[in-house]
Protein backbone atom coordinates (compact mmCIF):
# COMPACT_ATOMS: atom_id res chain seq x y z
CA UNK A 1 0.00 0.00 0.00
CA UNK A 2 1.26 3.52 -0.85
CA UNK A 3 0.76 6.21 1.78
CA UNK A 4 0.78 9.64 0.17
CA UNK A 5 -1.75 11.47 2.28
CA UNK A 6 -0.13 13.36 5.18
CA UNK A 7 -1.99 13.08 8.45
CA UNK A 8 -4.68 15.50 9.56
CA UNK A 9 -4.10 14.18 13.07
CA UNK A 10 -2.55 16.32 15.79
CA UNK A 11 -1.52 13.62 18.27
CA UNK A 12 0.94 14.99 20.81
CA UNK A 13 0.66 18.60 19.62
CA UNK A 14 0.09 21.43 22.07
CA UNK A 15 -2.38 24.10 20.94
CA UNK A 16 -3.55 27.42 22.34
CA UNK A 17 -6.83 29.05 21.34
CA UNK A 18 -7.67 32.62 22.35
CA UNK A 19 -11.28 33.49 23.13
CA UNK A 20 -12.52 29.92 23.48
CA UNK A 21 -15.45 30.29 25.89
CA UNK A 22 -18.04 30.61 23.15
CA UNK A 23 -18.71 30.60 19.43
CA UNK A 24 -16.02 29.68 16.93
CA UNK A 25 -13.17 29.48 19.48
CA UNK A 26 -15.07 26.97 21.60
CA UNK A 27 -15.72 24.74 18.56
CA UNK A 28 -12.11 25.08 17.33
CA UNK A 29 -10.67 24.13 20.73
CA UNK A 30 -12.83 21.01 20.94
CA UNK A 31 -12.06 20.03 17.33
CA UNK A 32 -8.30 20.37 17.93
CA UNK A 33 -8.66 17.99 20.88
CA UNK A 34 -10.65 15.58 18.70
CA UNK A 35 -7.69 15.64 16.31
CA UNK A 36 -5.39 14.70 19.21
CA UNK A 37 -4.03 17.98 20.61
CA UNK A 38 -3.84 19.14 24.21
CA UNK A 39 -5.33 22.62 24.33
CA UNK A 40 -4.86 25.77 26.43
CA UNK A 41 -7.92 27.98 26.13
CA UNK A 42 -8.36 31.63 27.11
CA UNK A 43 -11.13 33.91 28.18
CA UNK A 44 -11.30 37.47 29.47
CA UNK A 45 -10.44 37.47 33.21
CA UNK A 46 -14.09 37.99 34.26
CA UNK A 47 -15.30 35.23 31.91
CA UNK A 48 -12.88 32.41 32.76
CA UNK A 49 -15.83 30.40 34.15
CA UNK A 50 -17.11 30.20 30.56
CA UNK A 51 -14.22 27.79 29.90
CA UNK A 52 -15.53 25.06 32.26
CA UNK A 53 -17.72 23.43 29.63
CA UNK A 54 -15.14 23.58 26.81
CA UNK A 55 -12.48 22.13 29.14
CA UNK A 56 -14.79 19.24 30.04
CA UNK A 57 -15.36 18.56 26.33
CA UNK A 58 -11.58 18.58 25.64
CA UNK A 59 -10.97 16.20 28.56
CA UNK A 60 -13.76 13.90 27.40
CA UNK A 61 -11.69 13.51 24.21
CA UNK A 62 -8.85 12.23 26.38
CA UNK A 63 -6.76 15.40 26.02
CA UNK A 64 -5.43 17.96 28.51
CA UNK A 65 -7.30 21.24 28.87
CA UNK A 66 -5.70 24.32 30.43
CA UNK A 67 -8.00 27.31 31.12
CA UNK A 68 -6.22 30.67 31.38
CA UNK A 69 -7.19 34.37 31.48
CA UNK A 70 -6.19 36.66 28.63
CA UNK A 71 -7.10 40.31 28.05
CA UNK A 72 -5.88 41.56 24.67
CA UNK A 73 -3.93 43.61 23.82
CA UNK A 74 -2.15 43.94 27.20
CA UNK A 75 1.43 42.72 26.86
CA UNK A 76 1.66 41.58 30.49
CA UNK A 77 -1.51 39.58 30.07
CA UNK A 78 -0.21 38.07 26.80
CA UNK A 79 3.12 37.15 28.37
CA UNK A 80 1.41 35.55 31.39
CA UNK A 81 -0.92 33.61 29.10
CA UNK A 82 1.88 32.29 26.87
CA UNK A 83 4.08 31.44 29.88
CA UNK A 84 1.15 29.63 31.54
CA UNK A 85 0.39 27.62 28.42
CA UNK A 86 4.05 26.64 27.88
CA UNK A 87 4.45 25.77 31.54
CA UNK A 88 1.33 23.60 31.75
CA UNK A 89 1.41 22.00 28.29
CA UNK A 90 5.20 21.69 28.05
CA UNK A 91 5.33 23.86 24.92
CA UNK A 92 3.18 25.38 22.19
CA UNK A 93 3.07 23.96 18.65
CA UNK A 94 -0.14 25.59 17.40
CA UNK A 95 -1.61 29.04 18.06
CA UNK A 96 -5.15 29.86 16.95
CA UNK A 97 -5.69 33.62 17.19
CA UNK A 98 -9.45 33.51 17.54
CA UNK A 99 -10.37 36.26 20.03
CA UNK A 100 -12.05 39.22 18.37
CA UNK A 101 -14.67 41.91 18.73
CA UNK A 102 -17.02 43.80 16.46
CA UNK A 103 -18.65 47.12 17.37
CA UNK A 104 -20.97 47.87 14.44
CA UNK A 105 -21.61 51.54 13.65
CA UNK A 106 -22.27 53.70 10.61
CA UNK A 107 -18.97 55.18 9.47
CA UNK A 108 -20.35 58.70 9.99
CA UNK A 109 -21.06 57.96 13.66
CA UNK A 110 -18.16 55.66 14.60
CA UNK A 111 -16.47 56.84 17.79
CA UNK A 112 -12.72 56.90 18.33
CA UNK A 113 -12.84 54.64 21.40
CA UNK A 114 -14.74 51.98 19.44
CA UNK A 115 -12.35 52.22 16.48
CA UNK A 116 -9.42 51.79 18.90
CA UNK A 117 -11.02 48.89 20.76
CA UNK A 118 -11.60 46.90 17.55
CA UNK A 119 -8.08 47.49 16.21
CA UNK A 120 -6.54 46.84 19.62
CA UNK A 121 -8.14 43.43 20.09
CA UNK A 122 -8.38 42.17 16.49
CA UNK A 123 -5.04 43.40 15.13
CA UNK A 124 -2.64 44.60 17.84
CA UNK A 125 -3.56 41.82 20.27
CA UNK A 126 -3.32 39.20 17.53
CA UNK A 127 0.09 40.49 16.47
CA UNK A 128 1.69 40.48 19.92
CA UNK A 129 0.22 37.10 20.85
CA UNK A 130 1.67 35.75 17.59
CA UNK A 131 5.04 37.39 18.27
CA UNK A 132 5.29 35.92 21.76
CA UNK A 133 4.30 32.41 20.62
CA UNK A 134 6.57 32.60 17.55
CA UNK A 135 9.59 33.41 19.72
CA UNK A 136 8.95 30.14 21.54
CA UNK A 137 8.21 28.23 18.30
CA UNK A 138 11.48 29.47 16.76
CA UNK A 139 13.41 28.01 19.68
CA UNK A 140 11.39 24.78 19.49
CA UNK A 141 12.06 24.35 15.75
CA UNK A 142 8.70 25.31 14.26
CA UNK A 143 4.97 25.69 14.69
CA UNK A 144 1.65 26.70 13.18
CA UNK A 145 -0.30 29.93 13.57
CA UNK A 146 -3.88 30.19 12.34
CA UNK A 147 -5.46 33.65 12.45
CA UNK A 148 -9.22 34.09 12.53
CA UNK A 149 -9.73 36.70 9.82
CA UNK A 150 -13.16 37.05 8.20
CA UNK A 151 -14.95 37.38 4.91
CA UNK A 152 -14.90 41.02 6.07
CA UNK A 153 -11.15 41.02 5.57
CA UNK A 154 -11.65 40.71 1.81
CA UNK A 155 -15.07 42.32 1.14
CA UNK A 156 -16.65 45.39 2.70
CA UNK A 157 -19.90 45.34 4.64
CA UNK A 158 -22.15 48.03 6.07
CA UNK A 159 -21.53 49.42 9.58
CA UNK A 160 -18.17 47.68 9.82
CA UNK A 161 -15.53 50.32 9.00
CA UNK A 162 -13.45 49.37 12.03
CA UNK A 163 -14.07 45.63 11.85
CA UNK A 164 -13.42 45.30 8.09
CA UNK A 165 -10.23 47.37 8.43
CA UNK A 166 -8.97 45.21 11.29
CA UNK A 167 -9.68 41.95 9.45
CA UNK A 168 -8.09 43.22 6.20
CA UNK A 169 -5.10 44.00 8.40
CA UNK A 170 -5.12 40.41 9.66
CA UNK A 171 -5.14 39.07 6.07
CA UNK A 172 -2.05 41.06 5.08
CA UNK A 173 -0.30 40.67 8.45
CA UNK A 174 -0.67 36.91 7.89
CA UNK A 175 1.38 37.27 4.69
CA UNK A 176 4.12 39.32 6.37
CA UNK A 177 4.49 36.91 9.28
CA UNK A 178 4.51 33.96 6.87
CA UNK A 179 7.37 35.57 4.94
CA UNK A 180 9.43 36.42 8.00
CA UNK A 181 8.90 33.17 9.88
CA UNK A 182 9.08 30.59 7.06
CA UNK A 183 12.81 30.29 7.84
CA UNK A 184 11.88 29.03 11.32
CA UNK A 185 9.36 26.51 9.93
CA UNK A 186 6.49 28.50 11.40
CA UNK A 187 3.54 28.44 8.99
CA UNK A 188 1.17 31.40 9.34
CA UNK A 189 -2.24 31.21 7.70
CA UNK A 190 -5.69 32.65 8.23
CA UNK A 191 -9.26 31.43 7.97
CA UNK A 192 -11.93 33.80 6.68
CA UNK A 193 -15.40 32.67 7.72
CA UNK A 194 -18.61 34.01 6.29
CA UNK A 195 -21.33 35.06 8.71
CA UNK A 196 -21.37 32.44 11.47
CA UNK A 197 -24.14 32.29 14.07
CA UNK A 198 -22.48 33.02 17.45
CA UNK A 199 -22.99 35.44 20.38
CA UNK A 200 -21.03 38.01 18.33
CA UNK A 201 -23.53 37.97 15.48
CA UNK A 202 -26.86 36.99 17.05
CA UNK A 203 -28.24 40.57 17.15
CA UNK A 204 -27.32 41.17 13.48
CA UNK A 205 -29.05 37.97 12.48
CA UNK A 206 -32.12 38.87 14.56
CA UNK A 207 -32.63 41.92 12.30
CA UNK A 208 -34.88 40.63 9.46
CA UNK A 209 -33.43 43.05 6.86
CA UNK A 210 -29.83 42.10 7.68
CA UNK A 211 -30.74 38.42 7.68
CA UNK A 212 -32.28 38.67 4.22
CA UNK A 213 -29.32 40.66 2.87
CA UNK A 214 -26.79 38.20 4.27
CA UNK A 215 -28.59 35.13 2.96
CA UNK A 216 -28.71 36.69 -0.53
CA UNK A 217 -24.91 36.97 -0.49
CA UNK A 218 -24.22 33.34 0.42
CA UNK A 219 -24.77 30.95 -2.52
CA UNK A 220 -24.91 28.00 -0.13
CA UNK A 221 -28.16 29.54 1.10
CA UNK A 222 -27.49 29.52 4.81
CA UNK A 223 -25.32 31.21 7.39
CA UNK A 224 -22.55 29.16 8.94
CA UNK A 225 -22.34 27.37 12.27
CA UNK A 226 -19.11 27.24 14.33
CA UNK A 227 -18.64 23.62 13.21
CA UNK A 228 -18.33 24.86 9.61
CA UNK A 229 -15.03 26.59 10.49
CA UNK A 230 -13.18 23.88 12.41
CA UNK A 231 -12.10 21.72 9.45
CA UNK A 232 -10.13 24.60 7.93
CA UNK A 233 -8.38 25.31 11.23
CA UNK A 234 -7.45 21.67 11.87
CA UNK A 235 -6.19 21.33 8.27
CA UNK A 236 -4.00 24.44 8.59
CA UNK A 237 -2.66 23.09 11.91
CA UNK A 238 -1.79 19.68 10.48
CA UNK A 239 0.97 18.07 8.41
CA UNK A 240 -1.42 18.03 5.43
CA UNK A 241 -0.84 21.80 4.98
CA UNK A 242 2.96 21.76 5.45
CA UNK A 243 3.64 23.74 2.23
CA UNK A 244 0.84 26.28 2.73
CA UNK A 245 1.77 29.58 4.37
CA UNK A 246 0.60 33.18 4.06
CA UNK A 247 -2.79 32.03 2.79
CA UNK A 248 -6.29 33.03 3.87
CA UNK A 249 -8.68 30.12 3.44
CA UNK A 250 -12.19 31.51 3.01
CA UNK A 251 -15.01 29.49 4.51
CA UNK A 252 -17.58 31.71 2.85
CA UNK A 253 -20.28 29.48 1.38
CA UNK A 254 -19.41 30.90 -2.05
CA UNK A 255 -19.82 34.63 -1.15
CA UNK A 256 -16.68 35.67 -3.09
CA UNK A 257 -17.24 33.26 -5.99
CA UNK A 258 -19.65 35.72 -7.60
N1 LIG B 1 -19.36 35.01 13.94
C1 LIG B 1 -19.02 35.39 12.72
O1 LIG B 1 -19.86 35.60 11.83
C2 LIG B 1 -17.58 35.57 12.36
C3 LIG B 1 -17.25 35.62 11.00
C4 LIG B 1 -15.92 35.79 10.65
C5 LIG B 1 -14.95 35.89 11.62
N2 LIG B 1 -15.31 35.84 12.94
C6 LIG B 1 -14.24 35.95 13.92
O2 LIG B 1 -14.20 34.77 14.69
C7 LIG B 1 -13.67 35.06 15.99
C8 LIG B 1 -14.61 34.51 17.06
O3 LIG B 1 -15.85 35.18 16.96
P1 LIG B 1 -17.22 34.56 17.47
O4 LIG B 1 -18.23 34.90 16.44
O5 LIG B 1 -17.06 33.15 17.89
O6 LIG B 1 -17.53 35.54 18.70
P2 LIG B 1 -17.62 35.31 20.28
O7 LIG B 1 -18.05 36.64 20.81
O8 LIG B 1 -18.43 34.10 20.59
O9 LIG B 1 -16.12 35.01 20.67
C9 LIG B 1 -15.15 36.04 20.79
C10 LIG B 1 -14.18 35.63 21.87
O10 LIG B 1 -13.17 36.62 21.99
C11 LIG B 1 -13.04 36.97 23.37
N3 LIG B 1 -12.55 38.32 23.52
C12 LIG B 1 -13.22 39.47 23.26
N4 LIG B 1 -12.46 40.53 23.59
C13 LIG B 1 -11.30 40.05 24.07
C14 LIG B 1 -10.11 40.65 24.57
N5 LIG B 1 -9.97 41.98 24.67
N6 LIG B 1 -9.10 39.86 24.97
C15 LIG B 1 -9.22 38.51 24.91
N7 LIG B 1 -10.32 37.87 24.47
C16 LIG B 1 -11.34 38.65 24.03
C17 LIG B 1 -14.45 36.80 23.92
O11 LIG B 1 -14.47 36.73 25.33
C18 LIG B 1 -14.85 35.51 23.23
O12 LIG B 1 -14.34 34.39 23.90
C19 LIG B 1 -13.50 36.58 16.05
O13 LIG B 1 -12.16 36.91 15.72
C20 LIG B 1 -14.43 37.06 14.94
O14 LIG B 1 -14.06 38.31 14.42
C21 LIG B 1 -16.59 35.67 13.33
Tab-separated table of C-alpha atoms and ligand atoms in Angstrom:
chain	number	residue	atom	x	y	z
A	1	UNK	CA	0.000	0.000	0.000
A	2	UNK	CA	1.259	3.516	-0.845
A	3	UNK	CA	0.760	6.213	1.784
A	4	UNK	CA	0.780	9.636	0.172
A	5	UNK	CA	-1.749	11.473	2.281
A	6	UNK	CA	-0.129	13.360	5.175
A	7	UNK	CA	-1.989	13.080	8.453
A	8	UNK	CA	-4.683	15.500	9.563
A	9	UNK	CA	-4.103	14.179	13.073
A	10	UNK	CA	-2.553	16.320	15.790
A	11	UNK	CA	-1.524	13.625	18.265
A	12	UNK	CA	0.938	14.986	20.807
A	13	UNK	CA	0.659	18.597	19.623
A	14	UNK	CA	0.089	21.434	22.072
A	15	UNK	CA	-2.375	24.104	20.937
A	16	UNK	CA	-3.549	27.420	22.340
A	17	UNK	CA	-6.832	29.048	21.339
A	18	UNK	CA	-7.674	32.623	22.354
A	19	UNK	CA	-11.283	33.495	23.133
A	20	UNK	CA	-12.518	29.915	23.477
A	21	UNK	CA	-15.446	30.285	25.891
A	22	UNK	CA	-18.040	30.613	23.148
A	23	UNK	CA	-18.713	30.598	19.426
A	24	UNK	CA	-16.020	29.681	16.930
A	25	UNK	CA	-13.175	29.483	19.480
A	26	UNK	CA	-15.065	26.966	21.600
A	27	UNK	CA	-15.719	24.743	18.555
A	28	UNK	CA	-12.109	25.080	17.328
A	29	UNK	CA	-10.668	24.127	20.732
A	30	UNK	CA	-12.829	21.007	20.944
A	31	UNK	CA	-12.057	20.027	17.326
A	32	UNK	CA	-8.300	20.371	17.929
A	33	UNK	CA	-8.660	17.992	20.883
A	34	UNK	CA	-10.647	15.578	18.701
A	35	UNK	CA	-7.685	15.641	16.309
A	36	UNK	CA	-5.393	14.699	19.214
A	37	UNK	CA	-4.031	17.978	20.607
A	38	UNK	CA	-3.840	19.137	24.210
A	39	UNK	CA	-5.331	22.624	24.330
A	40	UNK	CA	-4.856	25.769	26.433
A	41	UNK	CA	-7.915	27.976	26.130
A	42	UNK	CA	-8.355	31.626	27.114
A	43	UNK	CA	-11.132	33.906	28.183
A	44	UNK	CA	-11.297	37.470	29.471
A	45	UNK	CA	-10.443	37.474	33.208
A	46	UNK	CA	-14.087	37.991	34.261
A	47	UNK	CA	-15.301	35.233	31.914
A	48	UNK	CA	-12.881	32.414	32.762
A	49	UNK	CA	-15.828	30.400	34.146
A	50	UNK	CA	-17.113	30.198	30.555
A	51	UNK	CA	-14.216	27.789	29.896
A	52	UNK	CA	-15.533	25.060	32.255
A	53	UNK	CA	-17.720	23.432	29.630
A	54	UNK	CA	-15.137	23.581	26.813
A	55	UNK	CA	-12.481	22.125	29.140
A	56	UNK	CA	-14.786	19.240	30.037
A	57	UNK	CA	-15.355	18.565	26.334
A	58	UNK	CA	-11.585	18.579	25.643
A	59	UNK	CA	-10.971	16.205	28.559
A	60	UNK	CA	-13.761	13.904	27.401
A	61	UNK	CA	-11.694	13.507	24.206
A	62	UNK	CA	-8.845	12.228	26.382
A	63	UNK	CA	-6.760	15.404	26.021
A	64	UNK	CA	-5.427	17.955	28.509
A	65	UNK	CA	-7.300	21.243	28.873
A	66	UNK	CA	-5.699	24.315	30.433
A	67	UNK	CA	-7.997	27.305	31.123
A	68	UNK	CA	-6.216	30.672	31.385
A	69	UNK	CA	-7.194	34.365	31.483
A	70	UNK	CA	-6.195	36.664	28.629
A	71	UNK	CA	-7.096	40.314	28.048
A	72	UNK	CA	-5.877	41.558	24.668
A	73	UNK	CA	-3.931	43.613	23.820
A	74	UNK	CA	-2.152	43.941	27.198
A	75	UNK	CA	1.430	42.720	26.863
A	76	UNK	CA	1.662	41.582	30.487
A	77	UNK	CA	-1.514	39.576	30.066
A	78	UNK	CA	-0.210	38.069	26.796
A	79	UNK	CA	3.125	37.149	28.372
A	80	UNK	CA	1.406	35.553	31.391
A	81	UNK	CA	-0.922	33.610	29.096
A	82	UNK	CA	1.879	32.289	26.872
A	83	UNK	CA	4.084	31.442	29.876
A	84	UNK	CA	1.153	29.631	31.539
A	85	UNK	CA	0.386	27.618	28.417
A	86	UNK	CA	4.048	26.641	27.882
A	87	UNK	CA	4.450	25.774	31.542
A	88	UNK	CA	1.333	23.598	31.753
A	89	UNK	CA	1.414	22.000	28.292
A	90	UNK	CA	5.200	21.689	28.050
A	91	UNK	CA	5.333	23.864	24.918
A	92	UNK	CA	3.179	25.384	22.194
A	93	UNK	CA	3.068	23.956	18.655
A	94	UNK	CA	-0.145	25.593	17.404
A	95	UNK	CA	-1.611	29.044	18.061
A	96	UNK	CA	-5.148	29.860	16.954
A	97	UNK	CA	-5.695	33.616	17.191
A	98	UNK	CA	-9.453	33.512	17.537
A	99	UNK	CA	-10.366	36.264	20.034
A	100	UNK	CA	-12.047	39.216	18.373
A	101	UNK	CA	-14.669	41.913	18.729
A	102	UNK	CA	-17.021	43.799	16.457
A	103	UNK	CA	-18.654	47.115	17.365
A	104	UNK	CA	-20.973	47.869	14.437
A	105	UNK	CA	-21.606	51.537	13.651
A	106	UNK	CA	-22.270	53.704	10.611
A	107	UNK	CA	-18.969	55.181	9.468
A	108	UNK	CA	-20.354	58.703	9.990
A	109	UNK	CA	-21.056	57.958	13.659
A	110	UNK	CA	-18.159	55.657	14.600
A	111	UNK	CA	-16.472	56.843	17.793
A	112	UNK	CA	-12.718	56.901	18.326
A	113	UNK	CA	-12.838	54.639	21.402
A	114	UNK	CA	-14.740	51.975	19.439
A	115	UNK	CA	-12.347	52.217	16.477
A	116	UNK	CA	-9.425	51.792	18.898
A	117	UNK	CA	-11.017	48.885	20.763
A	118	UNK	CA	-11.604	46.902	17.550
A	119	UNK	CA	-8.085	47.494	16.214
A	120	UNK	CA	-6.540	46.835	19.623
A	121	UNK	CA	-8.140	43.430	20.085
A	122	UNK	CA	-8.383	42.174	16.489
A	123	UNK	CA	-5.040	43.403	15.134
A	124	UNK	CA	-2.645	44.603	17.842
A	125	UNK	CA	-3.563	41.821	20.267
A	126	UNK	CA	-3.319	39.196	17.529
A	127	UNK	CA	0.094	40.488	16.472
A	128	UNK	CA	1.686	40.479	19.918
A	129	UNK	CA	0.219	37.098	20.849
A	130	UNK	CA	1.673	35.750	17.588
A	131	UNK	CA	5.043	37.386	18.269
A	132	UNK	CA	5.288	35.923	21.761
A	133	UNK	CA	4.305	32.411	20.622
A	134	UNK	CA	6.566	32.600	17.552
A	135	UNK	CA	9.594	33.409	19.718
A	136	UNK	CA	8.950	30.144	21.544
A	137	UNK	CA	8.213	28.228	18.304
A	138	UNK	CA	11.477	29.467	16.760
A	139	UNK	CA	13.415	28.010	19.684
A	140	UNK	CA	11.391	24.783	19.492
A	141	UNK	CA	12.055	24.346	15.749
A	142	UNK	CA	8.703	25.310	14.259
A	143	UNK	CA	4.967	25.685	14.690
A	144	UNK	CA	1.647	26.705	13.181
A	145	UNK	CA	-0.304	29.927	13.574
A	146	UNK	CA	-3.884	30.192	12.343
A	147	UNK	CA	-5.460	33.645	12.448
A	148	UNK	CA	-9.221	34.086	12.533
A	149	UNK	CA	-9.726	36.699	9.820
A	150	UNK	CA	-13.156	37.054	8.204
A	151	UNK	CA	-14.953	37.379	4.911
A	152	UNK	CA	-14.904	41.020	6.069
A	153	UNK	CA	-11.146	41.018	5.569
A	154	UNK	CA	-11.651	40.707	1.806
A	155	UNK	CA	-15.067	42.321	1.141
A	156	UNK	CA	-16.652	45.385	2.703
A	157	UNK	CA	-19.904	45.340	4.643
A	158	UNK	CA	-22.152	48.029	6.071
A	159	UNK	CA	-21.529	49.416	9.580
A	160	UNK	CA	-18.166	47.679	9.816
A	161	UNK	CA	-15.535	50.317	9.003
A	162	UNK	CA	-13.447	49.373	12.028
A	163	UNK	CA	-14.072	45.628	11.850
A	164	UNK	CA	-13.422	45.300	8.090
A	165	UNK	CA	-10.232	47.371	8.431
A	166	UNK	CA	-8.970	45.213	11.288
A	167	UNK	CA	-9.680	41.952	9.445
A	168	UNK	CA	-8.091	43.218	6.202
A	169	UNK	CA	-5.100	44.002	8.403
A	170	UNK	CA	-5.122	40.410	9.658
A	171	UNK	CA	-5.141	39.067	6.072
A	172	UNK	CA	-2.052	41.064	5.082
A	173	UNK	CA	-0.299	40.669	8.453
A	174	UNK	CA	-0.670	36.913	7.890
A	175	UNK	CA	1.376	37.270	4.688
A	176	UNK	CA	4.117	39.316	6.372
A	177	UNK	CA	4.489	36.908	9.283
A	178	UNK	CA	4.514	33.956	6.870
A	179	UNK	CA	7.371	35.570	4.936
A	180	UNK	CA	9.435	36.422	8.005
A	181	UNK	CA	8.905	33.169	9.882
A	182	UNK	CA	9.081	30.592	7.058
A	183	UNK	CA	12.813	30.286	7.840
A	184	UNK	CA	11.876	29.034	11.324
A	185	UNK	CA	9.356	26.507	9.934
A	186	UNK	CA	6.490	28.497	11.398
A	187	UNK	CA	3.540	28.441	8.992
A	188	UNK	CA	1.171	31.403	9.344
A	189	UNK	CA	-2.243	31.212	7.696
A	190	UNK	CA	-5.692	32.649	8.226
A	191	UNK	CA	-9.258	31.432	7.974
A	192	UNK	CA	-11.929	33.801	6.678
A	193	UNK	CA	-15.398	32.665	7.715
A	194	UNK	CA	-18.614	34.010	6.286
A	195	UNK	CA	-21.335	35.065	8.706
A	196	UNK	CA	-21.369	32.439	11.469
A	197	UNK	CA	-24.137	32.291	14.065
A	198	UNK	CA	-22.476	33.016	17.452
A	199	UNK	CA	-22.994	35.435	20.383
A	200	UNK	CA	-21.027	38.010	18.331
A	201	UNK	CA	-23.534	37.966	15.476
A	202	UNK	CA	-26.863	36.986	17.046
A	203	UNK	CA	-28.240	40.567	17.150
A	204	UNK	CA	-27.320	41.168	13.484
A	205	UNK	CA	-29.049	37.972	12.479
A	206	UNK	CA	-32.120	38.868	14.561
A	207	UNK	CA	-32.632	41.922	12.298
A	208	UNK	CA	-34.884	40.631	9.459
A	209	UNK	CA	-33.429	43.047	6.864
A	210	UNK	CA	-29.834	42.099	7.682
A	211	UNK	CA	-30.739	38.416	7.681
A	212	UNK	CA	-32.284	38.673	4.216
A	213	UNK	CA	-29.322	40.658	2.873
A	214	UNK	CA	-26.791	38.196	4.274
A	215	UNK	CA	-28.589	35.129	2.958
A	216	UNK	CA	-28.710	36.695	-0.534
A	217	UNK	CA	-24.914	36.967	-0.487
A	218	UNK	CA	-24.216	33.337	0.420
A	219	UNK	CA	-24.769	30.952	-2.522
A	220	UNK	CA	-24.910	27.996	-0.129
A	221	UNK	CA	-28.160	29.536	1.105
A	222	UNK	CA	-27.488	29.518	4.814
A	223	UNK	CA	-25.316	31.208	7.387
A	224	UNK	CA	-22.549	29.156	8.943
A	225	UNK	CA	-22.343	27.366	12.266
A	226	UNK	CA	-19.111	27.244	14.333
A	227	UNK	CA	-18.642	23.618	13.211
A	228	UNK	CA	-18.326	24.856	9.608
A	229	UNK	CA	-15.032	26.586	10.486
A	230	UNK	CA	-13.179	23.882	12.408
A	231	UNK	CA	-12.103	21.716	9.450
A	232	UNK	CA	-10.133	24.598	7.926
A	233	UNK	CA	-8.378	25.312	11.235
A	234	UNK	CA	-7.450	21.671	11.869
A	235	UNK	CA	-6.188	21.328	8.275
A	236	UNK	CA	-3.996	24.444	8.593
A	237	UNK	CA	-2.662	23.090	11.914
A	238	UNK	CA	-1.786	19.683	10.476
A	239	UNK	CA	0.972	18.067	8.408
A	240	UNK	CA	-1.419	18.035	5.431
A	241	UNK	CA	-0.842	21.796	4.981
A	242	UNK	CA	2.958	21.760	5.448
A	243	UNK	CA	3.640	23.739	2.233
A	244	UNK	CA	0.836	26.284	2.732
A	245	UNK	CA	1.771	29.581	4.366
A	246	UNK	CA	0.598	33.181	4.062
A	247	UNK	CA	-2.785	32.032	2.792
A	248	UNK	CA	-6.292	33.034	3.866
A	249	UNK	CA	-8.679	30.120	3.440
A	250	UNK	CA	-12.190	31.507	3.012
A	251	UNK	CA	-15.012	29.488	4.512
A	252	UNK	CA	-17.576	31.714	2.853
A	253	UNK	CA	-20.285	29.476	1.384
A	254	UNK	CA	-19.409	30.902	-2.046
A	255	UNK	CA	-19.820	34.630	-1.151
A	256	UNK	CA	-16.684	35.667	-3.091
A	257	UNK	CA	-17.238	33.264	-5.993
A	258	UNK	CA	-19.653	35.715	-7.602
B	1	LIG	N1	-19.357	35.006	13.944
B	1	LIG	C1	-19.021	35.389	12.717
B	1	LIG	O1	-19.858	35.603	11.830
B	1	LIG	C2	-17.579	35.565	12.362
B	1	LIG	C3	-17.253	35.620	11.003
B	1	LIG	C4	-15.923	35.794	10.648
B	1	LIG	C5	-14.950	35.890	11.620
B	1	LIG	N2	-15.308	35.836	12.940
B	1	LIG	C6	-14.239	35.948	13.924
B	1	LIG	O2	-14.200	34.767	14.688
B	1	LIG	C7	-13.675	35.061	15.992
B	1	LIG	C8	-14.608	34.511	17.056
B	1	LIG	O3	-15.848	35.177	16.960
B	1	LIG	P1	-17.216	34.557	17.473
B	1	LIG	O4	-18.233	34.905	16.445
B	1	LIG	O5	-17.057	33.151	17.894
B	1	LIG	O6	-17.530	35.536	18.697
B	1	LIG	P2	-17.620	35.312	20.283
B	1	LIG	O7	-18.055	36.642	20.814
B	1	LIG	O8	-18.431	34.105	20.594
B	1	LIG	O9	-16.115	35.014	20.673
B	1	LIG	C9	-15.150	36.036	20.793
B	1	LIG	C10	-14.179	35.630	21.867
B	1	LIG	O10	-13.166	36.625	21.990
B	1	LIG	C11	-13.037	36.966	23.368
B	1	LIG	N3	-12.554	38.320	23.524
B	1	LIG	C12	-13.220	39.474	23.261
B	1	LIG	N4	-12.462	40.527	23.585
B	1	LIG	C13	-11.300	40.049	24.070
B	1	LIG	C14	-10.115	40.650	24.571
B	1	LIG	N5	-9.973	41.982	24.670
B	1	LIG	N6	-9.101	39.862	24.971
B	1	LIG	C15	-9.222	38.507	24.911
B	1	LIG	N7	-10.324	37.875	24.469
B	1	LIG	C16	-11.345	38.647	24.031
B	1	LIG	C17	-14.446	36.803	23.918
B	1	LIG	O11	-14.465	36.726	25.329
B	1	LIG	C18	-14.850	35.510	23.234
B	1	LIG	O12	-14.338	34.395	23.898
B	1	LIG	C19	-13.496	36.577	16.046
B	1	LIG	O13	-12.159	36.908	15.724
B	1	LIG	C20	-14.427	37.064	14.939
B	1	LIG	O14	-14.056	38.313	14.423
B	1	LIG	C21	-16.594	35.670	13.328
